[in-house]
PDB file of C-alpha atoms in Angstrom:
ATOM      1  CA  MET M 273      21.571  99.337  96.746  1.00 82.00           C
ATOM      2  CA  LEU M 274      22.866  96.398  94.645  1.00 84.00           C
ATOM      3  CA  LYS M 275      21.299  97.893  91.516  1.00 83.00           C
ATOM      4  CA  LYS M 276      23.090 101.219  92.068  1.00 83.00           C
ATOM      5  CA  THR M 277      26.293  99.489  92.709  1.00 88.00           C
ATOM      6  CA  LEU M 278      25.898  97.590  89.340  1.00 89.00           C
ATOM      7  CA  ILE M 279      25.150 100.759  87.526  1.00 85.00           C
ATOM      8  CA  ILE M 280      28.255 102.424  88.826  1.00 87.00           C
ATOM      9  CA  LEU M 281      30.431  99.337  88.156  1.00 92.00           C
ATOM     10  CA  ASN M 282      29.063  99.324  84.509  1.00 91.00           C
ATOM     11  CA  GLY M 283      30.052 102.933  84.097  1.00 89.00           C
ATOM     12  CA  PHE M 284      33.518 102.106  85.435  1.00 93.00           C
ATOM     13  CA  ILE M 285      33.879  99.083  82.998  1.00 96.00           C
ATOM     14  CA  HIS M 286      32.724 101.284  80.126  1.00 94.00           C
ATOM     15  CA  ASP M 287      35.220 103.975  80.934  1.00 93.00           C
ATOM     16  CA  PHE M 288      38.134 101.427  81.493  1.00 96.00           C
ATOM     17  CA  ALA M 289      37.470  99.626  78.263  1.00 97.00           C
ATOM     18  CA  ALA M 290      37.521 102.902  76.493  1.00 94.00           C
ATOM     19  CA  GLY M 291      41.010 103.522  77.874  1.00 95.00           C
ATOM     20  CA  ILE M 292      42.118 100.037  76.924  1.00 97.00           C
ATOM     21  CA  TRP M 293      40.799 100.613  73.403  1.00 95.00           C
ATOM     22  CA  LEU M 294      42.758 103.924  72.968  1.00 94.00           C
ATOM     23  CA  ALA M 295      45.869 102.483  74.541  1.00 96.00           C
ATOM     24  CA  SER M 296      45.757  99.458  72.242  1.00 96.00           C
ATOM     25  CA  ILE M 297      45.456 101.751  69.089  1.00 95.00           C
ATOM     26  CA  VAL M 298      48.435 103.850  70.098  1.00 94.00           C
ATOM     27  CA  THR M 299      50.484 100.739  71.138  1.00 95.00           C
ATOM     28  CA  ILE M 300      49.888  99.277  67.644  1.00 95.00           C
ATOM     29  CA  ALA M 301      51.208 102.393  66.113  1.00 93.00           C
ATOM     30  CA  VAL M 302      54.195 102.426  68.267  1.00 94.00           C
ATOM     31  CA  LEU M 303      54.905  98.731  67.600  1.00 92.00           C
ATOM     32  CA  HIS M 304      54.559  99.487  63.807  1.00 91.00           C
ATOM     33  CA  ASP M 305      57.125 102.164  63.983  1.00 89.00           C
ATOM     34  CA  ALA M 306      59.452  99.753  65.852  1.00 90.00           C
ATOM     35  CA  HIS M 307      58.678  97.104  63.328  1.00 82.00           C
ATOM     36  CA  LEU M 308      59.815  99.376  60.468  1.00 80.00           C
ATOM     37  CA  ALA M 309      62.887 100.464  62.424  1.00 87.00           C
ATOM     38  CA  HIS M 310      63.974  96.873  63.499  1.00 89.00           C
ATOM     39  CA  PRO M 311      63.265  94.395  60.765  1.00 86.00           C
ATOM     40  CA  ASN M 312      65.002  91.607  62.607  1.00 91.00           C
ATOM     41  CA  VAL M 313      62.128  91.317  65.050  1.00 91.00           C
ATOM     42  CA  VAL M 314      59.199  91.698  62.547  1.00 89.00           C
ATOM     43  CA  ASP M 315      57.694  88.335  63.343  1.00 91.00           C
ATOM     44  CA  VAL M 316      57.534  89.116  67.145  1.00 92.00           C
ATOM     45  CA  LEU M 317      56.089  92.716  66.410  1.00 92.00           C
ATOM     46  CA  ASN M 318      53.567  91.424  63.862  1.00 92.00           C
ATOM     47  CA  HIS M 319      52.248  89.046  66.516  1.00 94.00           C
ATOM     48  CA  LEU M 320      52.047  91.752  69.127  1.00 95.00           C
ATOM     49  CA  GLU M 321      50.286  94.108  66.743  1.00 94.00           C
ATOM     50  CA  ARG M 322      47.672  91.437  66.069  1.00 95.00           C
ATOM     51  CA  LEU M 323      47.282  90.699  69.678  1.00 96.00           C
ATOM     52  CA  PHE M 324      46.671  94.348  70.559  1.00 97.00           C
ATOM     53  CA  PHE M 325      44.315  94.708  67.427  1.00 96.00           C
ATOM     54  CA  TRP M 326      42.084  91.868  68.737  1.00 97.00           C
ATOM     55  CA  ASN M 327      42.197  93.177  72.298  1.00 97.00           C
ATOM     56  CA  SER M 328      41.055  96.617  71.018  1.00 96.00           C
ATOM     57  CA  VAL M 329      38.148  94.785  69.174  1.00 96.00           C
ATOM     58  CA  ALA M 330      37.156  93.025  72.525  1.00 97.00           C
ATOM     59  CA  ALA M 331      37.419  96.413  74.320  1.00 97.00           C
ATOM     60  CA  MET M 332      35.131  98.001  71.692  1.00 94.00           C
ATOM     61  CA  VAL M 333      32.516  95.248  72.143  1.00 96.00           C
ATOM     62  CA  VAL M 334      32.649  95.867  75.971  1.00 97.00           C
ATOM     63  CA  ILE M 335      32.259  99.684  75.386  1.00 94.00           C
ATOM     64  CA  PHE M 336      29.218  99.074  73.277  1.00 92.00           C
ATOM     65  CA  ALA M 337      27.602  96.569  75.585  1.00 93.00           C
ATOM     66  CA  THR M 338      28.164  98.754  78.709  1.00 93.00           C
ATOM     67  CA  GLY M 339      27.194 101.891  76.827  1.00 89.00           C
ATOM     68  CA  ALA M 340      23.914 100.083  75.999  1.00 86.00           C
ATOM     69  CA  GLY M 341      23.589  99.355  79.744  1.00 83.00           C
ATOM     70  CA  ARG M 342      24.153 102.950  80.468  1.00 81.00           C
ATOM     71  CA  THR M 343      21.300 103.863  78.153  1.00 77.00           C
ATOM     72  CA  PHE M 344      18.913 101.726  80.217  1.00 74.00           C
ATOM     73  CA  THR M 345      20.097 103.097  83.664  1.00 72.00           C
ATOM     74  CA  TYR M 346      20.098 106.713  82.702  1.00 68.00           C
ATOM     75  CA  MET M 347      19.021 108.998  85.568  1.00 63.00           C
ATOM     76  CA  ASP M 348      16.440 111.340  84.097  1.00 63.00           C
ATOM     77  CA  ASN M 349      16.554 114.952  85.114  1.00 64.00           C
ATOM     78  CA  TRP M 350      19.500 114.496  87.453  1.00 65.00           C
ATOM     79  CA  TYR M 351      20.703 118.100  86.885  1.00 69.00           C
ATOM     80  CA  GLY M 352      17.403 119.625  86.161  1.00 74.00           C
ATOM     81  CA  GLU M 353      15.247 119.758  83.076  1.00 77.00           C
ATOM     82  CA  ASP M 354      17.109 122.580  81.169  1.00 79.00           C
ATOM     83  CA  ALA M 355      20.620 121.199  82.004  1.00 81.00           C
ATOM     84  CA  GLU M 356      19.582 117.664  81.068  1.00 78.00           C
ATOM     85  CA  ARG M 357      18.370 118.790  77.571  1.00 81.00           C
ATOM     86  CA  ILE M 358      21.754 120.365  76.939  1.00 85.00           C
ATOM     87  CA  ARG M 359      23.552 117.288  78.428  1.00 80.00           C
ATOM     88  CA  ARG M 360      21.579 114.996  76.191  1.00 80.00           C
ATOM     89  CA  ARG M 361      22.601 117.070  73.087  1.00 86.00           C
ATOM     90  CA  MET M 362      26.163 117.032  74.231  1.00 88.00           C
ATOM     91  CA  LEU M 363      26.142 113.234  74.698  1.00 84.00           C
ATOM     92  CA  ILE M 364      24.845 112.708  71.193  1.00 86.00           C
ATOM     93  CA  VAL M 365      27.586 115.002  69.685  1.00 92.00           C
ATOM     94  CA  LYS M 366      30.087 113.122  71.939  1.00 88.00           C
ATOM     95  CA  HIS M 367      29.045 109.774  70.699  1.00 87.00           C
ATOM     96  CA  LEU M 368      28.970 110.733  67.118  1.00 92.00           C
ATOM     97  CA  VAL M 369      32.593 112.095  67.501  1.00 93.00           C
ATOM     98  CA  LEU M 370      33.461 108.845  69.342  1.00 88.00           C
ATOM     99  CA  PHE M 371      32.086 106.674  66.546  1.00 88.00           C
ATOM    100  CA  ALA M 372      34.123 108.665  63.998  1.00 94.00           C
ATOM    101  CA  CYS M 373      37.226 108.151  66.238  1.00 90.00           C
ATOM    102  CA  PHE M 374      36.467 104.415  66.240  1.00 88.00           C
ATOM    103  CA  GLY M 375      36.327 104.406  62.464  1.00 92.00           C
ATOM    104  CA  ALA M 376      39.234 106.636  62.019  1.00 92.00           C
ATOM    105  CA  GLY M 377      41.388 104.583  64.647  1.00 89.00           C
ATOM    106  CA  TYR M 378      40.735 101.392  62.854  1.00 92.00           C
ATOM    107  CA  LEU M 379      41.362 102.834  59.342  1.00 91.00           C
ATOM    108  CA  TRP M 380      44.636 104.136  60.746  1.00 89.00           C
ATOM    109  CA  ILE M 381      45.814 100.824  62.207  1.00 91.00           C
ATOM    110  CA  TRP M 382      44.375  98.274  59.746  1.00 91.00           C
ATOM    111  CA  GLY M 383      47.258  98.585  57.261  1.00 88.00           C
ATOM    112  CA  LYS M 384      49.687  98.585  60.141  1.00 88.00           C
ATOM    113  CA  VAL M 385      48.281  95.366  61.573  1.00 91.00           C
ATOM    114  CA  PHE M 386      47.291  93.450  58.332  1.00 89.00           C
ATOM    115  CA  HIS M 387      50.026  94.435  55.891  1.00 79.00           C
ATOM    116  CA  GLY M 388      51.343  92.358  53.134  1.00 59.00           C
TER     117      GLY M 388
END
């Protein structure tokens, strides 16, 4: 029972970290827009942008670690053999898209956080 509980907890942490990552990226963009509109608070906003950037990196590390954990705790043939084959293909596509999103997200915010 403890093993199943830990597997479920790992999945929750994985999903929660993904939400934190996305929220951090969006928050950096919002802070940067405010930073451009209100130059009198640039120092504070620069600090917050960097704080959210490093929090997003920490979230990404948690996502990768818990994702690796999911790989080793995957329940084989849960939905039946045919459905599992399709599900695995869809998971591969999903993760390729998500890796592209990680890269695009960091390309998008890098200049916002580490400008001049």
